[in-house]
Amino acid sequence: MKYSSENTDLNYYDFPYSEIDSVRINGKDLVICISDCIAEQNAPGNNTGKKRCIPKLWLTLSDYRIKSALLHGISALNVKVNSVLKSKERQLYKSELPSLEERLCGGGDMDIFSLSVQECDGGYELLAEINIEDDERKWYHIRFACSNITAEWEEFGEAINEKLTLKQRAAILKNYIPAVFLALGHKDTPLMAKIAAGAALGYALSPIDLIPDFIPVLGFLDDVLILSGLIAIAVKLIPSDVLAECTKKAAEGRVSPKKRWYYSLPIIIIWLIIIGLIVKAIL
């Protein structure tokens, strides 16, 4: 069964763990495909009285144009003096909007922080806060103007349990990575907490996983259990006042630790040891 809703009120939907799968231009329309959206109890087509997951949601913005975009400053961390070097936020020039549109349609790792819609001048405005992760992680507040917004989806998923799932808990813990990164260089962070923070960050920022994602079940458990477990231990060992200070700085400065190849060295060593033991057992 296919569901659709025109003149969509996005208050019916929630995007706490959603990702943008694709953005494409269809004539004068912009089609945004979103995974893992949540439909509220009173959303169109939801007659169960419970929140429901929507595996794939397509938002079509008719006669769209990017009206404006605000780029958040990209920050750098100076560990020696424990300070965040923050660039100022700036409004994109009109000449830069086509390249932003091209970047959106180019795909990649894009997360949604929020979506809201309002009526404006006989049409609608969609305000989206989107994180685009590439060599430099970027945050954009993008204002789209359009004549109509249509939501379409093919099915409702399972009902949402108000208790957090392992995947949701892992997503929340991953949000602590910038704060843990700052706490690693904080003078009041104890040695054991620094060791735990270093282990968590090393694993989080490694380009390769101990258990590759393509391995069924185990690849999923790698992120959900190992990574989130390391972050949870680090968060627990970091003093609460230090964690609160670093969380505030991370939120203000948009600290964005980058993945580097050398973070994967411990994992490579572990795999070499495993392979060596297997070869030894066979011979």
PDB file of C-alpha atoms in Angstrom:
ATOM      1  CA  MET A   1       0.000   0.000   0.000  1.00  0.00           C
ATOM      2  CA  LYS A   2       1.249   3.484  -0.815  1.00  0.00           C
ATOM      3  CA  TYR A   3       0.634   6.438   1.460  1.00  0.00           C
ATOM      4  CA  SER A   4       0.848  10.119   0.577  1.00  0.00           C
ATOM      5  CA  SER A   5       0.122  13.480   2.169  1.00  0.00           C
ATOM      6  CA  GLU A   6       0.018  16.823   0.344  1.00  0.00           C
ATOM      7  CA  ASN A   7       0.681  20.213   1.953  1.00  0.00           C
ATOM      8  CA  THR A   8       2.582  18.186   4.500  1.00  0.00           C
ATOM      9  CA  ASP A   9       2.719  19.310   8.119  1.00  0.00           C
ATOM     10  CA  LEU A  10       6.119  18.083   9.299  1.00  0.00           C
ATOM     11  CA  ASN A  11       4.931  18.256  12.899  1.00  0.00           C
ATOM     12  CA  TYR A  12       3.505  14.802  12.177  1.00  0.00           C
ATOM     13  CA  TYR A  13       7.027  13.429  11.705  1.00  0.00           C
ATOM     14  CA  ASP A  14      10.143  13.195  13.814  1.00  0.00           C
ATOM     15  CA  PHE A  15      13.726  12.845  12.548  1.00  0.00           C
ATOM     16  CA  PRO A  16      15.915  12.077  15.604  1.00  0.00           C
ATOM     17  CA  TYR A  17      17.917   9.262  13.973  1.00  0.00           C
ATOM     18  CA  SER A  18      17.185   9.944  10.297  1.00  0.00           C
ATOM     19  CA  GLU A  19      19.602  10.143   7.397  1.00  0.00           C
ATOM     20  CA  ILE A  20      19.226  11.564   3.898  1.00  0.00           C
ATOM     21  CA  ASP A  21      19.635   8.700   1.444  1.00  0.00           C
ATOM     22  CA  SER A  22      19.423  10.802  -1.711  1.00  0.00           C
ATOM     23  CA  VAL A  23      18.455  14.193  -3.115  1.00  0.00           C
ATOM     24  CA  ARG A  24      17.502  14.471  -6.776  1.00  0.00           C
ATOM     25  CA  ILE A  25      15.997  17.027  -9.132  1.00  0.00           C
ATOM     26  CA  ASN A  26      12.898  15.926 -11.037  1.00  0.00           C
ATOM     27  CA  GLY A  27      12.067  18.718 -13.487  1.00  0.00           C
ATOM     28  CA  LYS A  28      11.129  21.675 -11.288  1.00  0.00           C
ATOM     29  CA  ASP A  29      10.806  19.497  -8.186  1.00  0.00           C
ATOM     30  CA  LEU A  30      13.325  18.476  -5.540  1.00  0.00           C
ATOM     31  CA  VAL A  31      12.864  14.959  -4.149  1.00  0.00           C
ATOM     32  CA  ILE A  32      14.484  14.124  -0.794  1.00  0.00           C
ATOM     33  CA  CYS A  33      14.598  10.467   0.294  1.00  0.00           C
ATOM     34  CA  ILE A  34      14.855  10.060   4.074  1.00  0.00           C
ATOM     35  CA  SER A  35      15.391   6.813   5.983  1.00  0.00           C
ATOM     36  CA  ASP A  36      14.151   5.929   9.474  1.00  0.00           C
ATOM     37  CA  CYS A  37      11.630   8.714   9.992  1.00  0.00           C
ATOM     38  CA  ILE A  38       9.104   8.418  12.837  1.00  0.00           C
ATOM     39  CA  ALA A  39       5.392   9.085  12.270  1.00  0.00           C
ATOM     40  CA  GLU A  40       3.522  10.486  15.272  1.00  0.00           C
ATOM     41  CA  GLN A  41       0.301   8.873  16.527  1.00  0.00           C
ATOM     42  CA  ASN A  42      -1.891  11.304  14.553  1.00  0.00           C
ATOM     43  CA  ALA A  43       0.141  11.289  11.310  1.00  0.00           C
ATOM     44  CA  PRO A  44      -1.852  10.695   8.073  1.00  0.00           C
ATOM     45  CA  GLY A  45      -2.472   6.975   7.560  1.00  0.00           C
ATOM     46  CA  ASN A  46      -1.358   6.003  11.066  1.00  0.00           C
ATOM     47  CA  ASN A  47      -4.464   4.545  12.702  1.00  0.00           C
ATOM     48  CA  THR A  48      -2.720   2.433  15.336  1.00  0.00           C
ATOM     49  CA  GLY A  49      -2.538   5.085  18.049  1.00  0.00           C
ATOM     50  CA  LYS A  50       1.211   4.478  18.376  1.00  0.00           C
ATOM     51  CA  LYS A  51       4.306   6.062  16.909  1.00  0.00           C
ATOM     52  CA  ARG A  52       5.409   4.135  13.834  1.00  0.00           C
ATOM     53  CA  CYS A  53       8.685   3.933  11.952  1.00  0.00           C
ATOM     54  CA  ILE A  54       8.706   4.866   8.257  1.00  0.00           C
ATOM     55  CA  PRO A  55      11.671   3.042   6.650  1.00  0.00           C
ATOM     56  CA  LYS A  56      11.686   5.321   3.567  1.00  0.00           C
ATOM     57  CA  LEU A  57      10.013   8.712   3.252  1.00  0.00           C
ATOM     58  CA  TRP A  58      10.082  10.792   0.052  1.00  0.00           C
ATOM     59  CA  LEU A  59       9.513  14.540   0.385  1.00  0.00           C
ATOM     60  CA  THR A  60       8.781  16.305  -2.911  1.00  0.00           C
ATOM     61  CA  LEU A  61       9.227  20.084  -2.989  1.00  0.00           C
ATOM     62  CA  SER A  62       7.303  21.376  -6.026  1.00  0.00           C
ATOM     63  CA  ASP A  63       8.713  24.388  -7.933  1.00  0.00           C
ATOM     64  CA  TYR A  64      11.551  24.549  -5.438  1.00  0.00           C
ATOM     65  CA  ARG A  65      14.482  26.896  -5.088  1.00  0.00           C
ATOM     66  CA  ILE A  66      17.108  27.351  -2.413  1.00  0.00           C
ATOM     67  CA  LYS A  67      16.172  30.680  -0.891  1.00  0.00           C
ATOM     68  CA  SER A  68      19.126  31.008   1.491  1.00  0.00           C
ATOM     69  CA  ALA A  69      21.701  28.956   3.359  1.00  0.00           C
ATOM     70  CA  LEU A  70      23.723  29.586   6.496  1.00  0.00           C
ATOM     71  CA  LEU A  71      27.041  27.769   6.881  1.00  0.00           C
ATOM     72  CA  HIS A  72      28.186  27.060  10.413  1.00  0.00           C
ATOM     73  CA  GLY A  73      31.813  27.835  11.119  1.00  0.00           C
ATOM     74  CA  ILE A  74      34.239  24.935  10.970  1.00  0.00           C
ATOM     75  CA  SER A  75      36.233  24.631  14.160  1.00  0.00           C
ATOM     76  CA  ALA A  76      39.685  23.356  14.990  1.00  0.00           C
ATOM     77  CA  LEU A  77      40.905  22.156  18.378  1.00  0.00           C
ATOM     78  CA  ASN A  78      44.178  23.363  19.914  1.00  0.00           C
ATOM     79  CA  VAL A  79      44.915  20.583  22.399  1.00  0.00           C
ATOM     80  CA  LYS A  80      47.915  22.350  23.954  1.00  0.00           C
ATOM     81  CA  VAL A  81      45.912  25.284  25.225  1.00  0.00           C
ATOM     82  CA  ASN A  82      42.587  23.406  25.272  1.00  0.00           C
ATOM     83  CA  SER A  83      40.745  25.973  23.199  1.00  0.00           C
ATOM     84  CA  VAL A  84      38.451  25.881  20.190  1.00  0.00           C
ATOM     85  CA  LEU A  85      39.337  28.048  17.203  1.00  0.00           C
ATOM     86  CA  LYS A  86      35.982  28.931  15.739  1.00  0.00           C
ATOM     87  CA  SER A  87      35.232  30.441  12.360  1.00  0.00           C
ATOM     88  CA  LYS A  88      32.242  32.754  12.177  1.00  0.00           C
ATOM     89  CA  GLU A  89      28.960  31.603  10.727  1.00  0.00           C
ATOM     90  CA  ARG A  90      28.205  33.175   7.399  1.00  0.00           C
ATOM     91  CA  GLN A  91      25.382  33.422   4.934  1.00  0.00           C
ATOM     92  CA  LEU A  92      26.163  31.855   1.567  1.00  0.00           C
ATOM     93  CA  TYR A  93      26.201  34.190  -1.408  1.00  0.00           C
ATOM     94  CA  LYS A  94      23.623  33.572  -4.130  1.00  0.00           C
ATOM     95  CA  SER A  95      26.449  32.547  -6.436  1.00  0.00           C
ATOM     96  CA  GLU A  96      27.327  29.714  -4.004  1.00  0.00           C
ATOM     97  CA  LEU A  97      23.821  28.218  -3.857  1.00  0.00           C
ATOM     98  CA  PRO A  98      24.123  26.218  -7.125  1.00  0.00           C
ATOM     99  CA  SER A  99      27.259  24.476  -5.831  1.00  0.00           C
ATOM    100  CA  LEU A 100      25.434  23.660  -2.563  1.00  0.00           C
ATOM    101  CA  GLU A 101      22.570  22.192  -4.601  1.00  0.00           C
ATOM    102  CA  GLU A 102      25.093  20.113  -6.547  1.00  0.00           C
ATOM    103  CA  ARG A 103      26.664  18.940  -3.296  1.00  0.00           C
ATOM    104  CA  LEU A 104      23.284  17.876  -1.931  1.00  0.00           C
ATOM    105  CA  CYS A 105      22.467  15.928  -5.101  1.00  0.00           C
ATOM    106  CA  GLY A 106      25.914  14.345  -5.039  1.00  0.00           C
ATOM    107  CA  GLY A 107      24.934  12.180  -2.076  1.00  0.00           C
ATOM    108  CA  GLY A 108      27.335  11.065   0.613  1.00  0.00           C
ATOM    109  CA  ASP A 109      26.923  10.990   4.374  1.00  0.00           C
ATOM    110  CA  MET A 110      24.159  13.465   5.266  1.00  0.00           C
ATOM    111  CA  ASP A 111      22.244  13.628   8.539  1.00  0.00           C
ATOM    112  CA  ILE A 112      19.151  15.647   9.426  1.00  0.00           C
ATOM    113  CA  PHE A 113      19.067  17.579  12.672  1.00  0.00           C
ATOM    114  CA  SER A 114      15.674  19.172  12.095  1.00  0.00           C
ATOM    115  CA  LEU A 115      13.038  19.905   9.462  1.00  0.00           C
ATOM    116  CA  SER A 116      10.219  22.435   9.747  1.00  0.00           C
ATOM    117  CA  VAL A 117       7.772  23.959   7.291  1.00  0.00           C
ATOM    118  CA  GLN A 118       5.729  27.153   7.226  1.00  0.00           C
ATOM    119  CA  GLU A 119       3.401  28.889   4.784  1.00  0.00           C
ATOM    120  CA  CYS A 120       4.939  31.869   3.007  1.00  0.00           C
ATOM    121  CA  ASP A 121       3.727  34.100   0.126  1.00  0.00           C
ATOM    122  CA  GLY A 122       1.120  31.661  -1.128  1.00  0.00           C
ATOM    123  CA  GLY A 123       3.571  28.752  -0.960  1.00  0.00           C
ATOM    124  CA  TYR A 124       5.758  27.047   1.601  1.00  0.00           C
ATOM    125  CA  GLU A 125       9.219  27.281   3.106  1.00  0.00           C
ATOM    126  CA  LEU A 126      11.089  24.214   4.301  1.00  0.00           C
ATOM    127  CA  LEU A 127      13.827  24.948   6.821  1.00  0.00           C
ATOM    128  CA  ALA A 128      16.345  22.114   7.076  1.00  0.00           C
ATOM    129  CA  GLU A 129      19.391  21.769   9.297  1.00  0.00           C
ATOM    130  CA  ILE A 130      21.669  19.310   7.537  1.00  0.00           C
ATOM    131  CA  ASN A 131      25.084  17.916   8.395  1.00  0.00           C
ATOM    132  CA  ILE A 132      27.206  17.003   5.364  1.00  0.00           C
ATOM    133  CA  GLU A 133      30.215  14.864   6.219  1.00  0.00           C
ATOM    134  CA  ASP A 134      33.120  14.829   3.802  1.00  0.00           C
ATOM    135  CA  ASP A 135      36.752  15.840   4.295  1.00  0.00           C
ATOM    136  CA  GLU A 136      35.417  18.684   6.418  1.00  0.00           C
ATOM    137  CA  ARG A 137      32.159  18.240   8.263  1.00  0.00           C
ATOM    138  CA  LYS A 138      29.769  21.080   7.469  1.00  0.00           C
ATOM    139  CA  TRP A 139      26.476  22.220   8.997  1.00  0.00           C
ATOM    140  CA  TYR A 140      23.970  24.118   6.909  1.00  0.00           C
ATOM    141  CA  HIS A 141      20.711  25.866   7.741  1.00  0.00           C
ATOM    142  CA  ILE A 142      18.996  25.719   4.334  1.00  0.00           C
ATOM    143  CA  ARG A 143      15.749  27.517   3.489  1.00  0.00           C
ATOM    144  CA  PHE A 144      13.893  26.019   0.532  1.00  0.00           C
ATOM    145  CA  ALA A 145      10.966  27.864  -1.082  1.00  0.00           C
ATOM    146  CA  CYS A 146       8.337  25.781  -2.913  1.00  0.00           C
ATOM    147  CA  SER A 147       4.697  25.821  -3.989  1.00  0.00           C
ATOM    148  CA  ASN A 148       3.790  22.524  -2.304  1.00  0.00           C
ATOM    149  CA  ILE A 149       5.326  19.746  -0.185  1.00  0.00           C
ATOM    150  CA  THR A 150       4.213  16.145  -0.659  1.00  0.00           C
ATOM    151  CA  ALA A 151       5.218  13.240   1.571  1.00  0.00           C
ATOM    152  CA  GLU A 152       5.068   9.669   0.210  1.00  0.00           C
ATOM    153  CA  TRP A 153       5.955   6.329   1.731  1.00  0.00           C
ATOM    154  CA  GLU A 154       5.188   2.712   0.857  1.00  0.00           C
ATOM    155  CA  GLU A 155       4.744   1.215   4.305  1.00  0.00           C
ATOM    156  CA  PHE A 156       4.704   1.783   8.010  1.00  0.00           C
ATOM    157  CA  GLY A 157       7.352  -0.091   9.945  1.00  0.00           C
ATOM    158  CA  GLU A 158       7.089  -1.445  13.449  1.00  0.00           C
ATOM    159  CA  ALA A 159       5.600   0.511  16.325  1.00  0.00           C
ATOM    160  CA  ILE A 160       8.119   2.588  18.246  1.00  0.00           C
ATOM    161  CA  ASN A 161       8.921   1.417  21.747  1.00  0.00           C
ATOM    162  CA  GLU A 162       9.325   4.432  24.003  1.00  0.00           C
ATOM    163  CA  LYS A 163      12.289   2.641  25.559  1.00  0.00           C
ATOM    164  CA  LEU A 164      15.463   3.275  23.581  1.00  0.00           C
ATOM    165  CA  THR A 165      16.798   0.447  21.436  1.00  0.00           C
ATOM    166  CA  LEU A 166      20.481  -0.481  21.343  1.00  0.00           C
ATOM    167  CA  LYS A 167      20.811   1.326  18.015  1.00  0.00           C
ATOM    168  CA  GLN A 168      19.243   4.484  19.453  1.00  0.00           C
ATOM    169  CA  ARG A 169      21.433   4.345  22.562  1.00  0.00           C
ATOM    170  CA  ALA A 170      24.487   3.937  20.326  1.00  0.00           C
ATOM    171  CA  ALA A 171      23.421   6.980  18.267  1.00  0.00           C
ATOM    172  CA  ILE A 172      23.082   9.065  21.445  1.00  0.00           C
ATOM    173  CA  LEU A 173      26.479   7.935  22.751  1.00  0.00           C
ATOM    174  CA  LYS A 174      28.138   8.835  19.430  1.00  0.00           C
ATOM    175  CA  ASN A 175      27.054  12.428  20.039  1.00  0.00           C
ATOM    176  CA  TYR A 176      29.535  12.488  22.935  1.00  0.00           C
ATOM    177  CA  ILE A 177      32.542  11.983  20.637  1.00  0.00           C
ATOM    178  CA  PRO A 178      33.392  15.733  20.277  1.00  0.00           C
ATOM    179  CA  ALA A 179      33.074  16.245  24.049  1.00  0.00           C
ATOM    180  CA  VAL A 180      35.253  13.189  24.757  1.00  0.00           C
ATOM    181  CA  PHE A 181      37.767  14.582  22.254  1.00  0.00           C
ATOM    182  CA  LEU A 182      37.929  17.828  24.241  1.00  0.00           C
ATOM    183  CA  ALA A 183      38.064  15.992  27.583  1.00  0.00           C
ATOM    184  CA  LEU A 184      41.131  14.077  26.397  1.00  0.00           C
ATOM    185  CA  GLY A 185      43.130  17.319  26.478  1.00  0.00           C
ATOM    186  CA  HIS A 186      41.523  18.743  29.627  1.00  0.00           C
ATOM    187  CA  LYS A 187      43.868  19.259  32.573  1.00  0.00           C
ATOM    188  CA  ASP A 188      41.290  17.976  35.083  1.00  0.00           C
ATOM    189  CA  THR A 189      40.611  14.680  33.301  1.00  0.00           C
ATOM    190  CA  PRO A 190      42.099  11.763  35.335  1.00  0.00           C
ATOM    191  CA  LEU A 191      44.618   9.427  33.729  1.00  0.00           C
ATOM    192  CA  MET A 192      42.247   6.430  33.583  1.00  0.00           C
ATOM    193  CA  ALA A 193      39.579   8.594  31.963  1.00  0.00           C
ATOM    194  CA  LYS A 194      42.127   9.823  29.403  1.00  0.00           C
ATOM    195  CA  ILE A 195      43.100   6.233  28.595  1.00  0.00           C
ATOM    196  CA  ALA A 196      39.427   5.297  28.152  1.00  0.00           C
ATOM    197  CA  ALA A 197      38.807   8.440  26.082  1.00  0.00           C
ATOM    198  CA  GLY A 198      41.831   7.687  23.908  1.00  0.00           C
ATOM    199  CA  ALA A 199      40.649   4.116  23.294  1.00  0.00           C
ATOM    200  CA  ALA A 200      37.113   5.270  22.440  1.00  0.00           C
ATOM    201  CA  LEU A 201      38.324   8.023  20.115  1.00  0.00           C
ATOM    202  CA  GLY A 202      40.878   5.772  18.444  1.00  0.00           C
ATOM    203  CA  TYR A 203      38.188   3.241  17.635  1.00  0.00           C
ATOM    204  CA  ALA A 204      35.598   5.855  16.641  1.00  0.00           C
ATOM    205  CA  LEU A 205      38.009   7.664  14.312  1.00  0.00           C
ATOM    206  CA  SER A 206      39.518   4.551  12.747  1.00  0.00           C
ATOM    207  CA  PRO A 207      38.670   4.211   9.017  1.00  0.00           C
ATOM    208  CA  ILE A 208      38.263   0.432   9.514  1.00  0.00           C
ATOM    209  CA  ASP A 209      36.309  -1.545  12.105  1.00  0.00           C
ATOM    210  CA  LEU A 210      37.401  -4.521  14.121  1.00  0.00           C
ATOM    211  CA  ILE A 211      34.380  -6.338  12.687  1.00  0.00           C
ATOM    212  CA  PRO A 212      33.619  -5.122   9.114  1.00  0.00           C
ATOM    213  CA  ASP A 213      30.078  -3.856   8.497  1.00  0.00           C
ATOM    214  CA  PHE A 214      29.476  -6.341   5.643  1.00  0.00           C
ATOM    215  CA  ILE A 215      29.529  -9.292   8.093  1.00  0.00           C
ATOM    216  CA  PRO A 216      25.861 -10.010   8.962  1.00  0.00           C
ATOM    217  CA  VAL A 217      24.813  -9.303  12.569  1.00  0.00           C
ATOM    218  CA  LEU A 218      28.389  -9.059  13.868  1.00  0.00           C
ATOM    219  CA  GLY A 219      29.080  -5.965  11.758  1.00  0.00           C
ATOM    220  CA  PHE A 220      26.031  -4.312  13.303  1.00  0.00           C
ATOM    221  CA  LEU A 221      27.053  -5.335  16.831  1.00  0.00           C
ATOM    222  CA  ASP A 222      30.472  -3.772  16.275  1.00  0.00           C
ATOM    223  CA  ASP A 223      29.071  -0.233  16.276  1.00  0.00           C
ATOM    224  CA  VAL A 224      26.239  -0.890  18.695  1.00  0.00           C
ATOM    225  CA  LEU A 225      28.227  -2.727  21.362  1.00  0.00           C
ATOM    226  CA  ILE A 226      31.992  -2.211  21.003  1.00  0.00           C
ATOM    227  CA  LEU A 227      32.067   1.466  19.986  1.00  0.00           C
ATOM    228  CA  SER A 228      29.164   2.567  22.179  1.00  0.00           C
ATOM    229  CA  GLY A 229      30.610   0.532  25.063  1.00  0.00           C
ATOM    230  CA  LEU A 230      33.984   2.285  24.812  1.00  0.00           C
ATOM    231  CA  ILE A 231      32.297   5.703  24.670  1.00  0.00           C
ATOM    232  CA  ALA A 232      30.057   4.816  27.645  1.00  0.00           C
ATOM    233  CA  ILE A 233      33.096   3.825  29.739  1.00  0.00           C
ATOM    234  CA  ALA A 234      34.914   7.049  28.842  1.00  0.00           C
ATOM    235  CA  VAL A 235      31.835   9.174  29.645  1.00  0.00           C
ATOM    236  CA  LYS A 236      31.432   7.414  32.997  1.00  0.00           C
ATOM    237  CA  LEU A 237      35.088   7.953  33.984  1.00  0.00           C
ATOM    238  CA  ILE A 238      35.261  11.618  32.940  1.00  0.00           C
ATOM    239  CA  PRO A 239      34.272  13.883  35.888  1.00  0.00           C
ATOM    240  CA  SER A 240      30.758  15.264  35.438  1.00  0.00           C
ATOM    241  CA  ASP A 241      31.858  18.899  35.632  1.00  0.00           C
ATOM    242  CA  VAL A 242      34.578  18.327  33.020  1.00  0.00           C
ATOM    243  CA  LEU A 243      32.134  16.474  30.757  1.00  0.00           C
ATOM    244  CA  ALA A 244      29.557  19.262  31.115  1.00  0.00           C
ATOM    245  CA  GLU A 245      32.167  21.907  30.261  1.00  0.00           C
ATOM    246  CA  CYS A 246      33.446  19.957  27.247  1.00  0.00           C
ATOM    247  CA  THR A 247      29.920  19.200  26.026  1.00  0.00           C
ATOM    248  CA  LYS A 248      29.101  22.911  26.134  1.00  0.00           C
ATOM    249  CA  LYS A 249      32.318  23.811  24.269  1.00  0.00           C
ATOM    250  CA  ALA A 250      31.658  21.096  21.686  1.00  0.00           C
ATOM    251  CA  ALA A 251      28.133  22.425  21.087  1.00  0.00           C
ATOM    252  CA  GLU A 252      29.349  25.992  20.744  1.00  0.00           C
ATOM    253  CA  GLY A 253      32.397  25.232  18.634  1.00  0.00           C
ATOM    254  CA  ARG A 254      31.123  22.386  16.448  1.00  0.00           C
ATOM    255  CA  VAL A 255      34.286  20.378  17.081  1.00  0.00           C
ATOM    256  CA  SER A 256      34.655  17.748  14.379  1.00  0.00           C
ATOM    257  CA  PRO A 257      37.420  15.145  14.953  1.00  0.00           C
ATOM    258  CA  LYS A 258      38.439  13.567  11.656  1.00  0.00           C
ATOM    259  CA  LYS A 259      39.159   9.963  10.796  1.00  0.00           C
ATOM    260  CA  ARG A 260      42.831   9.266  10.180  1.00  0.00           C
ATOM    261  CA  TRP A 261      44.559   6.124   8.894  1.00  0.00           C
ATOM    262  CA  TYR A 262      46.886   5.848  11.893  1.00  0.00           C
ATOM    263  CA  TYR A 263      43.938   5.335  14.252  1.00  0.00           C
ATOM    264  CA  SER A 264      43.442   1.966  12.565  1.00  0.00           C
ATOM    265  CA  LEU A 265      46.928   0.631  13.485  1.00  0.00           C
ATOM    266  CA  PRO A 266      45.790  -1.158  16.705  1.00  0.00           C
ATOM    267  CA  ILE A 267      42.969  -2.855  14.767  1.00  0.00           C
ATOM    268  CA  ILE A 268      45.380  -3.920  11.996  1.00  0.00           C
ATOM    269  CA  ILE A 269      47.725  -5.377  14.625  1.00  0.00           C
ATOM    270  CA  ILE A 270      44.856  -7.314  16.233  1.00  0.00           C
ATOM    271  CA  TRP A 271      43.848  -8.735  12.843  1.00  0.00           C
ATOM    272  CA  LEU A 272      47.444  -9.712  12.047  1.00  0.00           C
ATOM    273  CA  ILE A 273      47.665 -11.556  15.375  1.00  0.00           C
ATOM    274  CA  ILE A 274      44.366 -13.364  14.663  1.00  0.00           C
ATOM    275  CA  ILE A 275      45.482 -14.328  11.148  1.00  0.00           C
ATOM    276  CA  GLY A 276      48.844 -15.498  12.534  1.00  0.00           C
ATOM    277  CA  LEU A 277      47.121 -17.713  15.124  1.00  0.00           C
ATOM    278  CA  ILE A 278      44.818 -19.181  12.447  1.00  0.00           C
ATOM    279  CA  VAL A 279      47.744 -19.969  10.138  1.00  0.00           C
ATOM    280  CA  LYS A 280      49.681 -21.507  13.035  1.00  0.00           C
ATOM    281  CA  ALA A 281      46.707 -23.698  13.990  1.00  0.00           C
ATOM    282  CA  ILE A 282      46.304 -24.892  10.376  1.00  0.00           C
ATOM    283  CA  LEU A 283      50.006 -25.697   9.936  1.00  0.00           C
TER     284      LEU A 283
END
